[in-house]
XYZ file of C-alpha atoms in Angstrom:
524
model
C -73.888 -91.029 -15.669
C -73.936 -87.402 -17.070
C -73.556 -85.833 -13.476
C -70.658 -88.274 -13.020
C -68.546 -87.449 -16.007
C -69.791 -83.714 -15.607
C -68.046 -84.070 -12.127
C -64.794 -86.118 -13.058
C -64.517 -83.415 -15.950
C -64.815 -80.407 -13.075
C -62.416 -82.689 -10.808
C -59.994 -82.923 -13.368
C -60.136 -78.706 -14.397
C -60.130 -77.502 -10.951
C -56.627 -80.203 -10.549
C -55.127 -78.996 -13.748
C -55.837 -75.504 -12.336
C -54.524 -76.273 -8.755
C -51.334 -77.541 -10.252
C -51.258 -74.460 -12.849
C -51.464 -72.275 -9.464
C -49.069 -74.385 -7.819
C -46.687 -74.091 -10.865
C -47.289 -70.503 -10.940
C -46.426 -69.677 -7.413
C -43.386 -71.829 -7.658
C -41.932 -69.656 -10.634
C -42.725 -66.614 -8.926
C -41.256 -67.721 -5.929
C -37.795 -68.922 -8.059
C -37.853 -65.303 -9.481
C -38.323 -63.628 -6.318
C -35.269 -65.730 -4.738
C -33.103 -65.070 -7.427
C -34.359 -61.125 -7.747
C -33.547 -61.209 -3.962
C -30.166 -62.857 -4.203
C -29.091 -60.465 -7.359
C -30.214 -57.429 -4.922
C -28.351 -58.627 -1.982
C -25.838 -59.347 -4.647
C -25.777 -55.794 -5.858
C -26.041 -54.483 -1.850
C -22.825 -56.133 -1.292
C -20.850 -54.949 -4.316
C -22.245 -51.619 -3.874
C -21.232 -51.685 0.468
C -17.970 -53.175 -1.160
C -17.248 -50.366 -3.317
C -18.257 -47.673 -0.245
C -16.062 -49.370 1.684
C -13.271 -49.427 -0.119
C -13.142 -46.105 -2.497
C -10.722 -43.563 -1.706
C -12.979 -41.270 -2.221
C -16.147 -39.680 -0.111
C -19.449 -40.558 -2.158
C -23.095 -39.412 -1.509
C -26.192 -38.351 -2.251
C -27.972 -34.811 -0.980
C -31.551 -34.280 -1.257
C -32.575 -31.248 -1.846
C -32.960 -29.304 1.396
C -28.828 -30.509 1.953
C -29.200 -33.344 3.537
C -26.578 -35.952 3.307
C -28.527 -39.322 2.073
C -27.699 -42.762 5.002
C -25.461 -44.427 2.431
C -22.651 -43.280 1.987
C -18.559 -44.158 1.437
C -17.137 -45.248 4.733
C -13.559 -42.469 3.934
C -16.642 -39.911 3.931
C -16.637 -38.952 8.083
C -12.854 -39.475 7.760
C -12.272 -37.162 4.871
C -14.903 -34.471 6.791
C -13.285 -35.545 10.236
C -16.928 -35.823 11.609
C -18.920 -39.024 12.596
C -21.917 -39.371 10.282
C -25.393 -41.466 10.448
C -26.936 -39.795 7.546
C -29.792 -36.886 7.908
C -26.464 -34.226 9.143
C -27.307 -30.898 6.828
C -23.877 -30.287 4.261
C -24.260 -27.110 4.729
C -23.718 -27.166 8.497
C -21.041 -28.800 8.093
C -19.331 -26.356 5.201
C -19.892 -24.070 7.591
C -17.976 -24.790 10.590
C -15.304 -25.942 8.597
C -14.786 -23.072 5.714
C -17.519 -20.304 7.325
C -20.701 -18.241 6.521
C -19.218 -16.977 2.730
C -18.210 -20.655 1.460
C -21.920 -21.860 2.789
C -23.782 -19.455 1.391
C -22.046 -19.692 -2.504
C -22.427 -23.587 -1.664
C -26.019 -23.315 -1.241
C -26.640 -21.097 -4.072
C -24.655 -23.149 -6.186
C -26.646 -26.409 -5.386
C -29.995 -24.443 -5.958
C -28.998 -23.886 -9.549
C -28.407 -27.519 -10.217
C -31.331 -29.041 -8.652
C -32.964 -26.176 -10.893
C -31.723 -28.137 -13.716
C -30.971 -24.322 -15.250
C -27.299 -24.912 -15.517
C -25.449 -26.888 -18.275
C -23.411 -29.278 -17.676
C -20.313 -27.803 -19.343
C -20.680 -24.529 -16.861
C -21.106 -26.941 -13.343
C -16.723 -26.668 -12.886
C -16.778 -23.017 -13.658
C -19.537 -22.345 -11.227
C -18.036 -24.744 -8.713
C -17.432 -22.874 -5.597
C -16.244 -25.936 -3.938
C -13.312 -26.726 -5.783
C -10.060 -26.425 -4.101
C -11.287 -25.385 -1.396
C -9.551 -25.007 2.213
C -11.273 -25.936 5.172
C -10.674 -26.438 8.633
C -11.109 -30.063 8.932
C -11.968 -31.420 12.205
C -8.615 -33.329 14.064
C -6.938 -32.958 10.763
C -6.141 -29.510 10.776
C -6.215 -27.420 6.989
C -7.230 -29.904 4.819
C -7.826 -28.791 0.639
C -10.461 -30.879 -0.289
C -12.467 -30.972 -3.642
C -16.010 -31.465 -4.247
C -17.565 -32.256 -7.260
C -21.216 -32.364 -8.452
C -23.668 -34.444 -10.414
C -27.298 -34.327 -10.841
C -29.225 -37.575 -10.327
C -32.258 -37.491 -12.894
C -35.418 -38.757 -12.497
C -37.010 -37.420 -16.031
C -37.221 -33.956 -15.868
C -36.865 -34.264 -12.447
C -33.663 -34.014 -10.234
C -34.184 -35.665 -6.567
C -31.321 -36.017 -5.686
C -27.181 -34.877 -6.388
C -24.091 -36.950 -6.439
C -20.961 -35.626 -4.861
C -17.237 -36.767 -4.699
C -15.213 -35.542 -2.464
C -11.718 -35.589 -2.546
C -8.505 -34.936 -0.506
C -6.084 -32.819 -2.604
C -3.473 -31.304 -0.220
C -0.556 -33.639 -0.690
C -1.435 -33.448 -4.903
C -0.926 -29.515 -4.625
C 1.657 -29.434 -2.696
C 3.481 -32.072 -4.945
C 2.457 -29.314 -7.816
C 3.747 -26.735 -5.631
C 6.857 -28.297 -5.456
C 7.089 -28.960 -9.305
C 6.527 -25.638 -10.263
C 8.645 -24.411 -7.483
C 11.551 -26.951 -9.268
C 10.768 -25.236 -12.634
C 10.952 -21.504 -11.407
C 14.291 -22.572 -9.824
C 15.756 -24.147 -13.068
C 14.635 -21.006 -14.911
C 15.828 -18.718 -11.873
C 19.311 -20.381 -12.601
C 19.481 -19.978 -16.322
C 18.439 -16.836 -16.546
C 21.341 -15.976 -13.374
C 23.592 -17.553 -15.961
C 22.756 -15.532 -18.723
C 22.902 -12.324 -16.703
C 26.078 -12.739 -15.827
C 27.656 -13.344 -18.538
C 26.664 -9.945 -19.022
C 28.258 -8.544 -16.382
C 31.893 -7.374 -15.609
C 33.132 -10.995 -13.728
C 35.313 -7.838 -11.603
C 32.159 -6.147 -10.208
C 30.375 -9.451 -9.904
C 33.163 -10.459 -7.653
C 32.950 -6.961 -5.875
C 29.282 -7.352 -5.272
C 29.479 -11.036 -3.863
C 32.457 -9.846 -1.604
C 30.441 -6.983 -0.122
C 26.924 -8.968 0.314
C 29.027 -11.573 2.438
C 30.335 -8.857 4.478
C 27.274 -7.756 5.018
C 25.156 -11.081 5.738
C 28.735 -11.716 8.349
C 28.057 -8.079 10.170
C 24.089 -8.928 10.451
C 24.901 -12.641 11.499
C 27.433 -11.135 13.855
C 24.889 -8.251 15.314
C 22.541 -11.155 15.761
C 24.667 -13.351 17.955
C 25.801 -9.891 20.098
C 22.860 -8.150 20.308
C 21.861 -7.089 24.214
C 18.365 -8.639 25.002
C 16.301 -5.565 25.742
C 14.045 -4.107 23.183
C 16.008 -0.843 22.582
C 18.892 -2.883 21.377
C 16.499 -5.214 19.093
C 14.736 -2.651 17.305
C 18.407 -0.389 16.381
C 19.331 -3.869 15.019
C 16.272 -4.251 13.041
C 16.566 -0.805 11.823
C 20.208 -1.111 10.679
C 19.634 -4.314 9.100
C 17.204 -3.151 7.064
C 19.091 -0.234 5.721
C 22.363 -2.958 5.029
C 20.057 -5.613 3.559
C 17.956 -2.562 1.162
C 21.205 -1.674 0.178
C 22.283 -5.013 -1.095
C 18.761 -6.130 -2.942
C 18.835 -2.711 -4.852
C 22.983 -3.854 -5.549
C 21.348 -7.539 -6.816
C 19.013 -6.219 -9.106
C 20.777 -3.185 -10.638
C 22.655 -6.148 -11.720
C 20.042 -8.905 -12.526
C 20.640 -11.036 -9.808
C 17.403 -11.900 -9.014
C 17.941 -14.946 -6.252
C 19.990 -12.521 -4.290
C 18.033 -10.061 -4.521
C 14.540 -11.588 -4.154
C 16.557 -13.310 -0.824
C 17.543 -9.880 0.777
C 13.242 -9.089 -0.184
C 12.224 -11.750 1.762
C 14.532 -10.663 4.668
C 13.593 -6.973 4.521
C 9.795 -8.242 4.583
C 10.529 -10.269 8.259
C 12.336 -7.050 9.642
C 9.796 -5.174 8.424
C 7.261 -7.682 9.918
C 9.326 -7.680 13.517
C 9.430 -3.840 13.417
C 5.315 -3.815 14.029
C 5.622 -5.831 16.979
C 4.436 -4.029 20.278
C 7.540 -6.064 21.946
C 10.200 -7.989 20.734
C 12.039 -10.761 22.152
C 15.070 -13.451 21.302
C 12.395 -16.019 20.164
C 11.125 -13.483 17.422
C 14.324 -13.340 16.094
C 14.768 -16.728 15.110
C 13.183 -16.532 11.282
C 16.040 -14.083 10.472
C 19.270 -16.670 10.208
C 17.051 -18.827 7.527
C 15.963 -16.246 5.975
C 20.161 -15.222 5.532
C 20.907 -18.817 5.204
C 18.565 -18.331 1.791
C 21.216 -15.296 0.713
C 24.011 -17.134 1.635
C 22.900 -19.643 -0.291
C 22.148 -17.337 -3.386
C 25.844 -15.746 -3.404
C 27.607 -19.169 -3.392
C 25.818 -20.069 -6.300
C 26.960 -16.988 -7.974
C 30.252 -17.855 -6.785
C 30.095 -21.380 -8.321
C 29.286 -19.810 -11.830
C 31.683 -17.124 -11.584
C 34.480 -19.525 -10.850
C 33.367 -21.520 -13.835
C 33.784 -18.448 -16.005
C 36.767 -17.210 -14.733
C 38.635 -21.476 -15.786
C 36.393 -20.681 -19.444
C 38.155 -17.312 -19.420
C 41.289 -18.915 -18.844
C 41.112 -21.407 -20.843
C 41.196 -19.073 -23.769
C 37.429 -19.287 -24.347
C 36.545 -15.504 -24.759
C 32.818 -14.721 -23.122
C 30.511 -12.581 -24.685
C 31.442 -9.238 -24.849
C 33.457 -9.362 -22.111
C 35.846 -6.838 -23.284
C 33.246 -4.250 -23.929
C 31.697 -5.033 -20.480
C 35.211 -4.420 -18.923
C 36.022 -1.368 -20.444
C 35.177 1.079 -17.972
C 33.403 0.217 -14.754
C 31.129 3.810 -15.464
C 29.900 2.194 -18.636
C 28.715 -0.988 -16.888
C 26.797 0.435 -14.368
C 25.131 2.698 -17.260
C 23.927 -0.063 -18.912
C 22.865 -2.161 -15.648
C 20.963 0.937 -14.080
C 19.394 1.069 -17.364
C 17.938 -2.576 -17.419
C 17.048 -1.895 -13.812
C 14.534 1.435 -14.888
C 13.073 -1.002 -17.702
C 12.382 -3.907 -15.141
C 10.796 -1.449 -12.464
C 8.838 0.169 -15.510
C 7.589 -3.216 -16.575
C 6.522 -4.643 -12.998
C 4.797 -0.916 -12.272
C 2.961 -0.744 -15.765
C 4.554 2.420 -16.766
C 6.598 3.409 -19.427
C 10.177 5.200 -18.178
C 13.930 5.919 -20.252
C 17.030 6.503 -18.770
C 19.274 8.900 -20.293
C 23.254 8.386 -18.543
C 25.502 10.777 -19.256
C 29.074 11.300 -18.020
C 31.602 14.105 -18.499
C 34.355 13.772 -20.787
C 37.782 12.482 -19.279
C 35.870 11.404 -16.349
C 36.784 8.437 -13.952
C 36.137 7.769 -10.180
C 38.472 5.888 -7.738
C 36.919 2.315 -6.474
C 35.817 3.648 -3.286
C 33.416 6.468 -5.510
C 31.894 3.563 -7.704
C 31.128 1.267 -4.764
C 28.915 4.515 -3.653
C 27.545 5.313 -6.814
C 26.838 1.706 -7.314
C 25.002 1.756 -3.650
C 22.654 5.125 -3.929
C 21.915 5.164 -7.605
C 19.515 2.203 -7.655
C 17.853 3.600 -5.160
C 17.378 7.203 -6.827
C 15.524 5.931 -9.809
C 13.679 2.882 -7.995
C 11.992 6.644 -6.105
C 11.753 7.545 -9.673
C 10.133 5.070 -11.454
C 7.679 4.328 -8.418
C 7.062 8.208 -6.756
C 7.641 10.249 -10.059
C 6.965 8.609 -13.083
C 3.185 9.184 -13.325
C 0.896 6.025 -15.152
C 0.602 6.720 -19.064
C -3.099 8.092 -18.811
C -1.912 10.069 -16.058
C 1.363 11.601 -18.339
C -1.095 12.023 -21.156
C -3.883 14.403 -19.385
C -1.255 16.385 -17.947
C 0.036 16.730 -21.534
C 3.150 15.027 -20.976
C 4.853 12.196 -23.383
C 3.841 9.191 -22.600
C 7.161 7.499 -21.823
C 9.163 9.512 -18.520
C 12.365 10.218 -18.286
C 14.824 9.905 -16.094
C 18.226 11.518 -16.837
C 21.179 11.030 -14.356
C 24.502 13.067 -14.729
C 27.922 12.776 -13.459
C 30.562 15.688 -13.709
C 33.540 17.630 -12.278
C 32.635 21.228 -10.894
C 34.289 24.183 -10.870
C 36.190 23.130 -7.424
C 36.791 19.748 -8.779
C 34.114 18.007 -6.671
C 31.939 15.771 -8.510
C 28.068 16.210 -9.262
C 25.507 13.943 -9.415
C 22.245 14.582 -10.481
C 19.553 12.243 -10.822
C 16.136 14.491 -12.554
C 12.747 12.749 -13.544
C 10.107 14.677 -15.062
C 7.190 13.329 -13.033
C 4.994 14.641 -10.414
C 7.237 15.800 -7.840
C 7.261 15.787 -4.339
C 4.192 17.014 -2.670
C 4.545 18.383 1.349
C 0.734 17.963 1.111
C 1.049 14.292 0.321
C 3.903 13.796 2.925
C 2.166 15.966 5.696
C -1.001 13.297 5.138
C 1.551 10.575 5.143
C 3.562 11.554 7.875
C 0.040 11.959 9.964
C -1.309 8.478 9.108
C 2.064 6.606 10.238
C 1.750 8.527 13.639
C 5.326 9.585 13.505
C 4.255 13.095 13.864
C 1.182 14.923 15.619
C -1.001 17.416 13.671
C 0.562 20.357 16.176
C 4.232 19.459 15.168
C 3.363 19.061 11.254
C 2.063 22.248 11.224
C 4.934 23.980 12.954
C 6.976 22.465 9.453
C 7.642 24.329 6.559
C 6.605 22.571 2.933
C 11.210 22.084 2.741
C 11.085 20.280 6.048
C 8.472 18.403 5.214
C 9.685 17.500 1.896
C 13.103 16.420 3.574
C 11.139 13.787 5.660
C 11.594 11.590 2.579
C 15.008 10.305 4.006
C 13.830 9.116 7.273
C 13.335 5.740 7.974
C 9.552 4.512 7.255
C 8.366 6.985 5.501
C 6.971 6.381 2.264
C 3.841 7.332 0.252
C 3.386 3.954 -1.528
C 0.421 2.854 -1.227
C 1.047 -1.087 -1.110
C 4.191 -3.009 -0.351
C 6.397 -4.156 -3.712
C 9.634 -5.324 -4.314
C 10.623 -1.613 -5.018
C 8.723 0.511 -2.718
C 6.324 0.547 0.407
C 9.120 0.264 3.424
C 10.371 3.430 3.755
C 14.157 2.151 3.391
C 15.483 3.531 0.280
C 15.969 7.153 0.684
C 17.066 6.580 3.944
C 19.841 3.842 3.269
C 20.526 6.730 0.704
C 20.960 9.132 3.497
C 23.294 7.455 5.600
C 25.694 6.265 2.690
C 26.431 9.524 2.014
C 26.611 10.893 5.631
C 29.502 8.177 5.986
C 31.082 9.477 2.425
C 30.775 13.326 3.777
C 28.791 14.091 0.657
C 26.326 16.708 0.293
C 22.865 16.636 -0.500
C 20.027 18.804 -2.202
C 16.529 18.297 -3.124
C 15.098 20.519 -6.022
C 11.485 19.668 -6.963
C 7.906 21.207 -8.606
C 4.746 19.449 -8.316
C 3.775 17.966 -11.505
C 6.655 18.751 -12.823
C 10.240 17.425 -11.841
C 11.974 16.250 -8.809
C 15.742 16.677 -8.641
C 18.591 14.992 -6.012
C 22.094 16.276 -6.544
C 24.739 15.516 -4.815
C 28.370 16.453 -4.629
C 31.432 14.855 -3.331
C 34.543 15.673 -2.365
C 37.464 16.882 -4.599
C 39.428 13.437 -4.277
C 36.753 11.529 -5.644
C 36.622 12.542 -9.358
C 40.047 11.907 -11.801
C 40.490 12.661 -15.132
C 41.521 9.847 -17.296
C 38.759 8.568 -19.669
C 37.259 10.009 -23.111
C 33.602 10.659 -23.245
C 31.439 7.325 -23.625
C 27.555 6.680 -24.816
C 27.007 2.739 -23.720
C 24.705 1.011 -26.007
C 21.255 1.320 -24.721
C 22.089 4.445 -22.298
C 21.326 7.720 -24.086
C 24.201 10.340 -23.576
């Protein structure tokens, strides 16, 4: 009886216990369905969201190596089919080359390190903006950006985003373009309501000549080389001529318009052979000036109906008092500008003879060579203000320029800067590195004949290209303007000491008529 009830008692445990099992394992089971169905559940969102975000997500280990899951716009965005296992850095490589790798790999050293704070990852970030040669896609600016996966205190792995951002600059380009233009356009206002509306009529009159003659020589020109380059070379003299005109008085779009055209001329000039194709750049680049002057027109019709209209412009009588005063005051804002954009410090002191007044022809000269004197100022003499200081010089230079009747009635013009002179040993070195002239014919020169080299074409002593100096044009569109005017020219300089150009032209050009003058802002 004992055994019996000891046995239904052990029946009964070990079926209590077989159904606690069997309850057991079905739990488990139920939990391990639904912990399957919430990861296949997650698997899905998360193969959703690489499939459908814009952007190229992944994961690097350590050694580079791009992880198997990643965004499917990833081998789109890097125009290369990927499996997962392909090294980033590889691939950096043959799109952006051997510098951009090695700052990449550097870069993702220090943050697997862990060394770097957060805050300092975008300033470090050599991938950033970056332009790379993206397989069938051409230049591509993508951005990549960085986050450490942690583990603890360990990092096994780094996020990265990668993003297409051409069309976004571009679109900034554009904006900011938009904005310089607006500003370009009020400051053009601005300036000329400055200006004499006469000479701003003058100037526009002249620059269309000018961009007709090129456009002319363009559609005439013989196609042989010979004939291409004398084009180039008088082109570049016409247009040099008209950008120092445009600034002397602050007509920046025109100006900056004949830059750009001097700088393809310039660029056409180096080529071993030219041909008709190579000339095709030019008419958009003078489309761009044509462009300029009619919106100077537009405003200066629009101030001529204000004039009219009875609504007097500010100080437009003083600007229109004498067409010598004018061009004082706009050659001085042109020595303040160069000064400025050449970090130096330069004054102009103008200064005209009493009862003095030139015929139209005269000024239209004047108007042509003078910019181009002090532009060789400012740039070749004026020395930097350390410079000016050591050689025990004031710190600010100073250009005077003088106009006056002589003896014979012919009228002087001197233009005098007390910087550093002309230097033949400077020009000879010059002169040798351009390969214009041997070391056998240089030294057959004398220091004069070297000196006069100045007013050839190309040679210059700058030692980068600006908007005021590097081409070699100036001196030389100088040159030739007075060749056609029968002036006559001399160079007086002293190194470290002054250079001095005066000129003198014939008897017919100066008449007495005015009194003496000191324009505001010109020193007398």
């Amino acid at each position: 009886s004992r055994a019996r009830q000891l046995r239904t008692i052990q029946v009964s445990a070990i079926g209590l216990a077989f159904l606690n099992f069997l309850f057991i394992v079905f739990k488990f089971v139920r939990r391990l369905r639904e912990g399957d169905a919430r990861v296949e559940l997650a698997q899905r969102e998360t193969g959703r969201i690489l499939a459908t975000v814009g952007e190229g997500l992944f994961l690097i280990n350590p050694e580079g190596r791009i992880s198997p899951q990643f965004s499917k716009s990833l081998p789109a965005l890097l125009g290369t089919p990927l499996s997962g296992g392909e090294s980033l850095y590889e691939l950096v490589e043959r799109m952006g080359g051997a510098e951009l790798q090695t700052d990449l790999v550097s870069f993702t050293e220090i943050l697997f390190s862990g060394r770097v704070k957060p805050a300092l990852v975008g300033q470090l970030n050599p991938m950033r903006d970056v332009e790379l040669d993206v397989p069938g896609r051409g230049k591509r600016t993508l951005t990549f950006e960085f986050e450490p996966v942690h583990e603890g205190r360990v990092i096994p792995e780094m996020l990265i985003t990668v993003q297409d951002v051409t069309e976004r600059l571009i679109l900034a380009r554009e904006l900011e373009s938009a904005k310089e233009r607006a500003r370009g356009e009020f400051d053009l206002v601005m300036h000329m309501l400055d200006q004499d509306p006469g000479v701003l009529t003058t100037f526009v009159t002249q620059a269309r000549v000018t961009s007709a003659q090129i456009n002319q020589q363009l559609m005439s020109v013989r196609p042989t080389d010979g004939a291409y380059r004398s084009m180039l070379e008088s082109m570049l003299r016409a247009m040099h001529r008209l950008k120092g005109e445009a600034y002397t008085l602050q007509l920046d779009s025109a100006g900056l318009a004949a830059h750009h055209f001097e700088t393809e001329v310039a660029a056409l000039q180096r080529s071993t052979s030219l041909r008709g194709e190579h000339l095709i750049p030019l008419p958009l680049h003078l489309k761009t000036l044509i462009e300029a002057l009619d919106r100077i027109d537009i405003l200066l019709v629009r101030m001529q109906r204000l004039a009219a209209m009875g609504r007097a412009l500010p100080d437009a009588a003083a600007a229109v008092a004498d067409p010598l005063i004018e061009l004082g005051r706009s050659l001085n804002l042109l020595v303040e500008r160069i000064a400025s954009e050449t970090d130096k410090l330069a004054t102009l002191h103008f200064s005209v003879e009493s009862g003095l007044l030139v015929d139209a022809a005269l000024l239209g000269i004047l108007r042509e060579v003078m910019p181009q004197f002090l532009r060789n100022a400012v740039v070749h003499g004026i020395e930097e203000t350390g410079s000016r200081l050591i050689a025990g010089k004031p710190p600010v230079g100073v250009i005077h320029i003088n106009l006056s009747r002589e003896s014979d009635a012919t009228l002087a013009l001197i233009v005098r800067d007390d910087g550093c002179g002309l230097s033949a040993v400077r020009l000879r070195s010059a002169l040798l590195a351009s390969g214009r002239l041997s070391d056998a014919q240089l030294a057959q020169m004398s220091d004069l004949q070297i000196i006069m080299q100045i007013f050839q074409p190309g040679v210059t002593t700058a030692e980068q290209l600006t908007e005021h100096a590097g081409r070699g044009v100036g001196l030389d569109a100088v040159r030739e303007t007075l060749v056609r005017a029968n002036a006559r020219l001399r160079v007086r300089t002293e190194p470290g000491t002054f250079t001095q150009f005066e000129v003198r032209f014939a008897a017919a050009r100066a008449m007495a008529a005015v009194p003496p003058f000191s324009p505001s802002g010109v020193s007398a």
